[in-house]
Amino acid sequence: MEVSLMGNSQANVVKTGLPYRDSRVCCSYKNKIDDKVLFVNRVSFLGQNRSANLRKAQLRFCTKASVQSQPLPSDRDSGPLSSARPKSLDAVRLFVGLPLDTVSDANTVNHAKAIAAGLKALKLLGVEGVELPVWWGVAEKEAMGKYNWSGYLAVAEMVEKIGLKLHVSLCFHALKQPKIPLPDWVSQIGESQSSIFYTDQSGQQFKGCLSLAVDDLPVLDGKTPIQVYQEFCESFKSSFKPFMGTTITGISMGLGPDGELRYPSHHRLAKSSKIPGVGEFQCCDRNMLNLLQQHAEANGNPLWGLRGPHDAPSYDESPNSNSFFKDNGGSWESPYGDFFLSWYSSQLISHGNCLLSLASSTFGETGVSIYGKIPLIHSWYKTRSHPSELTAGLYNTAKRDGYAAVAEMFAKNSCKMILPGMDLSDEHQPRESFSSPESLLAQIRTACNKHGVEVSGQNSSVTGAPGGFEQMKKNLFGENVVDLFTYQRMGAYFFSPEHFPSFTKFVRNLNQLELHGDDLPVEEEVTESVHTNANTNIQVQAA
Amino acid sequence: MSTVTIRPLLPSYRRANLNFRDRTNILLKPNYINYSIKSAPNARRFCSFKKLQKITVSSSTSTSTSPATSTDTTPVRPGDVFFKETFPLKRTHAVEGKMFVRLQKGKDEKNWQLSVGCNIPGKWILHWGVSFVGDNGSEWDQPPKKMRPPGSVSIKDYAIETPLKKLAEGDVFDQVNIDFDTRSDIAAINFVLKDEETGAWYQHRGRDFKVPLVDYLQHDGNVIGTKSTFGLWPGALGQLSKMILKADTSQSGIQDSSSESCELKQENKHLEGFYEELPIVKEIIIENTVSVSVRKCPETAKTLLNLETDLTGDVVVHWGVCRDDSKNWEIPAEPYPPETIVFKNKALRTLLQPKEGGKGCSRLFTVDEEFAGFLFVLKLNENTWLKCMENDFYIPLTSSSCLPAESVQEMLIPGKAEEATQEVSQTAYTAGIIKEIRNLVSDFSSDISRKTKSKEAQKSILLEIEKLAAEAYSIFRTTAPTFFEEAAVELEESKPPAKISPGTGTGFEILCQGFNWESHKSGRWYMELKEKATELSSLGFSVIWLPPPTESVSPEGYMPRDLYNLSSRYGNIDELKDVVNKFHDVGMKILGDVVLNHRCAHYQNQNGVWNIFGGRLNWDDRAVVADDPHFQGRGNKSSGDNFHAAPNIDHSQDFVRKDIKEWLCWLRNEIGYDGWRLDFVRGFWGGYVKDYLEATEPYFAVGEYWDSLSYTYGEMDHNQDAHRQRIIDWINAASGTAGAFDVTTKGILHSALDRCEYWRLSDEKGKPPGVVGWWPSRAVTFIENHDTGSTQGHWRFPGGREMQGYAYILTHPGTPSVFYDHIFSHYRQEIEALLSVRKRNKIHCRSRVEIVKAERDVYAAIIDEKVAMKLGPGHYEPPSGSQNWSFVTEGRDYKSNLANTRRG
């Protein structure tokens, strides 16, 4: 424990020093003395630092000139795969998600006092940063192109002041609990033009995000959704310019429902049943069907393009309740099945590609890392057909690796992959669901390794999966290298006596594998980063 | 622009001070005094700050004919305003006033009157008690009933709280008068002054005000008089002169923010009247606002910025402009607004113009459009700067700029850093950490000391983390109450056999307090209780709370001395084991009443103070908190309130905690206790309780956190949120490992039942108004205990209303505790019926309660949709319809209660 706190915060000091350095001008010797004290006070939660760290922090002010002009390189720039990263010696960078409704639709910060206290606690605990969901329906609520970032800026400032990092999740979807809708003007368009939403085989619509089929159609008052997303990102970038690359270290691009790269195939699952059904294909809106039709005609099978599979079960049903997903002889293995599933999944991947390349080009220069999130659809994984994954658009079966293409797409856009469900273990899944979160996770990670995509982890269960912390630890150490881990999510339960102590314990355990504080200088010389430069400068100055 | 020597700035600030004082009758206390005495480093900085002021500065002599004035008259067109924001300005002021203590003869020689008053506005409470002739030591006792002024409330068995009131309209002083009879055997009246608004206690490190009343003191008095501070009345004499001296320098009050304390002493041999006035300082928060609006002047293409504030007096805007986001201060080219000077070539200082009508002041600023931002701070006087969240105000000047009202990191004026430092160190706790860091800085050369230091620092950081988490938790819980409570309930329902945790037991516990204040009298209580074990179990109780088992200076057991000696007036250790076994046999759990806050000493130290312990835990005075001078402890400051009658144990000491944990484990293993009832947990931090509970893993634990409810003019306030929040805060500090007695609910029941004010039983959100409404699973509800009732009767439940009280707590969520005296009384049958309703319907600590009616004469609620209950004379029938309700039980008194269960 002793070691962990010290070591961890040492890294923090190095990083948090940057913004201060930038904003500082002058000064006389006297002012520097004051700066020291000021600095100490402002980041007083860094109290666990060894004195040596403080000395560095103070002295670094002198090195301002030499460092200021250097942009902070992101991990991406430091070479492909960052393979030089020493495994497991480098403690996991831990982030904690802020409440989903941190910023209200009136652009005020909800429970700001609690968040302020929470941020301090996290900082003291040695957490690296926080994740902030930024909602399309909040920032661009009223009219297209009319952005209001004030609430989010206020949060960013709070986070920066505390000295934490910020990972921003750009959310282009809506949420039911707490209720965060799509922008008002988008919903209005949707009322007259319902084909912008996903539709299932019974004609029911999912209004939680736009259908990927309209990505390039000018359905939003003459603009395509991709253009609107792009402008949203541009506006975000310019508004948060002072934080980019310093406080904001990562941005996740929303890719679909819940921000994940998938179809909303499971949105009508009854909550009561313990065993999730297989879900439904979402290809019955007009635009999806158009695309399917074109594809079918191009393949010489125009009849295949009339509708989706006719023999797929509905949301709550099990794979065997209809013939499409049957383990043996199901239509999924037929040429038609392969035709449909290939098309269905490739649409999803090109949608993801489109958004990630957009994000990459928009934020490429800012020094932040770009992330996209992949779902972990683990139920029915142990069947041959993997029906739940198929309906979600991930063409992964016993015969076919559906994640290679996804990983490749991430690699192409130099994006990192967020994988949820790191708290889920096989033994706690109901046996009847043929679920295996652990194997699925392993499969995706293998694909990522192969294509050099860095993985960052998340937990899925909000109320704490049984054995969740143990499972997370397992997933973060050993062979399992993660870029960072985002723990979801701050709120009443998070700080409750039932939960917070075990989280604290988890954090301390995470850091236990860190180097002893005394060994850190050596370690720093090995890693090639601007931090090292700064430190060398310090040593020179101090000598 | 011309360079001139500095204009003597001070006079104008002084003027500001005076203005301020005239307006609000508040004495503005220069901040630097605070800090100059606070610690050496600050003082040093302060000196350098002062020197800087003597530096020559250049100042512009602006004329009224400057072009800037012409823009002053440009009419504001609202459509052009692209930035408008109002910022709050908050600052703390020390209000100085005085309090007086007067002792005077009443209508004759025998009846005298002590008056205490205070002239600072506020809700003042006199917290007082008496010492009787023959008492040795410094214990307080409750004064006789007839001495208590109306509106007094008992605080446990040693004190009274009486609110101060204005005796007549127009009185400057709030005061309280205590009449007493000189023939009584009261030796002294002790008191402290409490400010309900801020929660501050006006005592100085545990030194109470003491007014000796009898000749009896004369010889002691003489002794003390010569011995200065130490003696039978520790700190009583010699202290007075010292305190007043300190007060005169007007520093001590601020130093520890709890202000003055004093001890008064009659040195004369016979009672003689006196009148003393003492300065007193209260910190209040003053809130103002400043509004800024920005618009473009279409004619000149300049930016016009209007700044308005409701501050009065001479308000100086210290300002500059910047070109980009880096927010580097720059001075724009002339012209400047009138009454502007250039300050050290780095900023401009402009005096705001008083608004017409005298309410606040404002000024219009003109800035070239090349600048992107306007930076400023407000200066009231040399020591009072107002800022935006401790940083400079930043106003974006281009409409495209997207960063509104940002604050900047740094400002180039001397003294800024000092102020920031001072402002940051707001709480004593944070200050502690900062100190810790400073120590680290100064010690870093030594590796070894560094290691130990950082270990300490980490410990305090962990504590700080817990405190912050508890704070965040309490806000999240209350801002999203439905979410939390529903979740909790669902969780509960999905797994009926709830997890056993010390805060709740199984969730289905029903406590019996197995003794009263007289139980020690027979000398064989354990054996008497043993005979009742089967009966209590069959009534439906699952937990029994036994009296404190240790050897004790007082027969009731609450003044423990040798913790490992379990011979008490209730029986010896073998009898104790016997009764514990018996209760285990009948299937009940046993709570030990453990007194951890204080412990009586075996021996005196070299000054004759009782603070050396004997027995197996032979602690010395390091185990005693330092802030109660009666006991001259050498430990740390107490982490809670002090109990004045015995040495308070310093739980921050590792060896103390280790010993206590060992002792508790011994009680668990040797005697067989299953859990704890923790006495006077107000006395130490809840985090330590958590430590003890984690070490002993009890089946159930409940803490006694008892302080007084909020009253206004002797009438209890409807909203007791602050009171229950304090209890919740304690449970939070203990991380929910223990429940707490729901004192709030008891207090509200008092008023509701006694005065027929049943509306009190619902809070503003339609929930139960006590702890049970906020955190039911941790609330241990009760209506009476050995202190409040029995033969002590410190806060007795309204007579004849007990069954309504039980009808409430036994049907509601929370864990109910029934008092022994009530079980073995004529109420027994009714209690039995209610217990059976609770058990049959499986009402538990998290049961859902829906309040149907909370009106003047009737309260009705439905619990878990299974049980309907009604209190009060008013009418209520449970809803008919799908549910069939069957009548179960009814109280005998006219205010009937009834509980119905659903059939089938």
PDB file of C-alpha atoms in Angstrom, chain A residues 393-468:
ATOM      1  CA  GLY A 393     -23.737  -7.416 -36.094  1.00  0.00           C
ATOM      2  CA  LEU A 394     -20.613  -9.283 -35.054  1.00  0.00           C
ATOM      3  CA  TYR A 395     -20.267 -12.188 -37.457  1.00  0.00           C
ATOM      4  CA  ASN A 396     -18.511 -14.457 -35.046  1.00  0.00           C
ATOM      5  CA  THR A 397     -19.326 -18.138 -34.990  1.00  0.00           C
ATOM      6  CA  ALA A 398     -17.605 -21.387 -34.234  1.00  0.00           C
ATOM      7  CA  LYS A 399     -16.396 -21.327 -37.822  1.00  0.00           C
ATOM      8  CA  ARG A 400     -15.499 -17.711 -38.294  1.00  0.00           C
ATOM      9  CA  ASP A 401     -13.531 -15.134 -36.274  1.00  0.00           C
ATOM     10  CA  GLY A 402     -15.672 -12.050 -36.426  1.00  0.00           C
ATOM     11  CA  TYR A 403     -13.376  -9.855 -34.391  1.00  0.00           C
ATOM     12  CA  ALA A 404     -10.359  -9.925 -36.674  1.00  0.00           C
ATOM     13  CA  ALA A 405     -12.059  -7.545 -39.082  1.00  0.00           C
ATOM     14  CA  VAL A 406     -13.078  -5.296 -36.237  1.00  0.00           C
ATOM     15  CA  ALA A 407      -9.578  -5.185 -34.813  1.00  0.00           C
ATOM     16  CA  GLU A 408      -8.158  -4.534 -38.227  1.00  0.00           C
ATOM     17  CA  MET A 409     -10.495  -1.603 -38.671  1.00  0.00           C
ATOM     18  CA  PHE A 410      -9.365  -0.190 -35.319  1.00  0.00           C
ATOM     19  CA  ALA A 411      -5.727  -0.665 -36.260  1.00  0.00           C
ATOM     20  CA  LYS A 412      -6.259   1.118 -39.553  1.00  0.00           C
ATOM     21  CA  ASN A 413      -7.548   4.159 -37.722  1.00  0.00           C
ATOM     22  CA  SER A 414      -4.907   3.954 -34.963  1.00  0.00           C
ATOM     23  CA  CYS A 415      -7.659   3.668 -32.390  1.00  0.00           C
ATOM     24  CA  LYS A 416      -7.657   1.864 -29.111  1.00  0.00           C
ATOM     25  CA  MET A 417     -10.413  -0.513 -28.217  1.00  0.00           C
ATOM     26  CA  ILE A 418     -12.550  -0.292 -25.104  1.00  0.00           C
ATOM     27  CA  LEU A 419     -13.663  -3.681 -23.916  1.00  0.00           C
ATOM     28  CA  PRO A 420     -16.377  -3.867 -21.279  1.00  0.00           C
ATOM     29  CA  GLY A 421     -17.242  -6.800 -19.110  1.00  0.00           C
ATOM     30  CA  MET A 422     -13.856  -7.248 -17.475  1.00  0.00           C
ATOM     31  CA  ASP A 423     -15.671  -7.909 -14.221  1.00  0.00           C
ATOM     32  CA  LEU A 424     -17.687 -10.815 -15.565  1.00  0.00           C
ATOM     33  CA  SER A 425     -16.688 -14.358 -14.855  1.00  0.00           C
ATOM     34  CA  ASP A 426     -18.042 -17.514 -16.399  1.00  0.00           C
ATOM     35  CA  GLU A 427     -18.925 -19.128 -13.130  1.00  0.00           C
ATOM     36  CA  HIS A 428     -21.458 -16.462 -12.270  1.00  0.00           C
ATOM     37  CA  GLN A 429     -23.362 -16.714 -15.530  1.00  0.00           C
ATOM     38  CA  PRO A 430     -26.496 -18.810 -15.609  1.00  0.00           C
ATOM     39  CA  ARG A 431     -25.611 -22.120 -17.173  1.00  0.00           C
ATOM     40  CA  GLU A 432     -28.658 -22.115 -19.390  1.00  0.00           C
ATOM     41  CA  SER A 433     -27.450 -19.042 -21.256  1.00  0.00           C
ATOM     42  CA  PHE A 434     -24.395 -20.819 -22.675  1.00  0.00           C
ATOM     43  CA  SER A 435     -22.535 -17.703 -21.807  1.00  0.00           C
ATOM     44  CA  SER A 436     -18.812 -17.256 -21.540  1.00  0.00           C
ATOM     45  CA  PRO A 437     -17.614 -13.713 -21.030  1.00  0.00           C
ATOM     46  CA  GLU A 438     -14.113 -14.911 -20.275  1.00  0.00           C
ATOM     47  CA  SER A 439     -13.603 -16.822 -23.517  1.00  0.00           C
ATOM     48  CA  LEU A 440     -15.120 -14.058 -25.569  1.00  0.00           C
ATOM     49  CA  LEU A 441     -12.861 -11.508 -23.936  1.00  0.00           C
ATOM     50  CA  ALA A 442      -9.871 -13.699 -24.626  1.00  0.00           C
ATOM     51  CA  GLN A 443     -10.870 -14.076 -28.252  1.00  0.00           C
ATOM     52  CA  ILE A 444     -11.226 -10.352 -28.796  1.00  0.00           C
ATOM     53  CA  ARG A 445      -7.944  -9.652 -27.049  1.00  0.00           C
ATOM     54  CA  THR A 446      -6.188 -12.149 -29.236  1.00  0.00           C
ATOM     55  CA  ALA A 447      -7.545 -10.411 -32.306  1.00  0.00           C
ATOM     56  CA  CYS A 448      -6.372  -7.083 -30.931  1.00  0.00           C
ATOM     57  CA  ASN A 449      -2.915  -8.386 -30.161  1.00  0.00           C
ATOM     58  CA  LYS A 450      -2.622  -9.715 -33.643  1.00  0.00           C
ATOM     59  CA  HIS A 451      -3.469  -6.383 -35.174  1.00  0.00           C
ATOM     60  CA  GLY A 452      -1.631  -4.306 -32.632  1.00  0.00           C
ATOM     61  CA  VAL A 453      -4.682  -2.676 -31.148  1.00  0.00           C
ATOM     62  CA  GLU A 454      -4.321  -1.557 -27.587  1.00  0.00           C
ATOM     63  CA  VAL A 455      -7.106  -2.570 -25.298  1.00  0.00           C
ATOM     64  CA  SER A 456      -8.593  -0.590 -22.503  1.00  0.00           C
ATOM     65  CA  GLY A 457     -10.922  -2.219 -20.046  1.00  0.00           C
ATOM     66  CA  GLN A 458     -14.215  -1.457 -18.394  1.00  0.00           C
ATOM     67  CA  ASN A 459     -16.518  -3.190 -16.012  1.00  0.00           C
ATOM     68  CA  SER A 460     -20.085  -3.796 -17.048  1.00  0.00           C
ATOM     69  CA  SER A 461     -22.106  -4.320 -13.961  1.00  0.00           C
ATOM     70  CA  VAL A 462     -23.193  -1.126 -12.257  1.00  0.00           C
ATOM     71  CA  THR A 463     -24.121  -2.744  -8.993  1.00  0.00           C
ATOM     72  CA  GLY A 464     -21.079  -4.928  -8.768  1.00  0.00           C
ATOM     73  CA  ALA A 465     -20.872  -8.349 -10.326  1.00  0.00           C
ATOM     74  CA  PRO A 466     -20.220 -11.165  -7.890  1.00  0.00           C
ATOM     75  CA  GLY A 467     -16.494 -11.641  -7.683  1.00  0.00           C
ATOM     76  CA  GLY A 468     -16.144  -8.656  -9.974  1.00  0.00           C
TER      77      GLY A 468
END
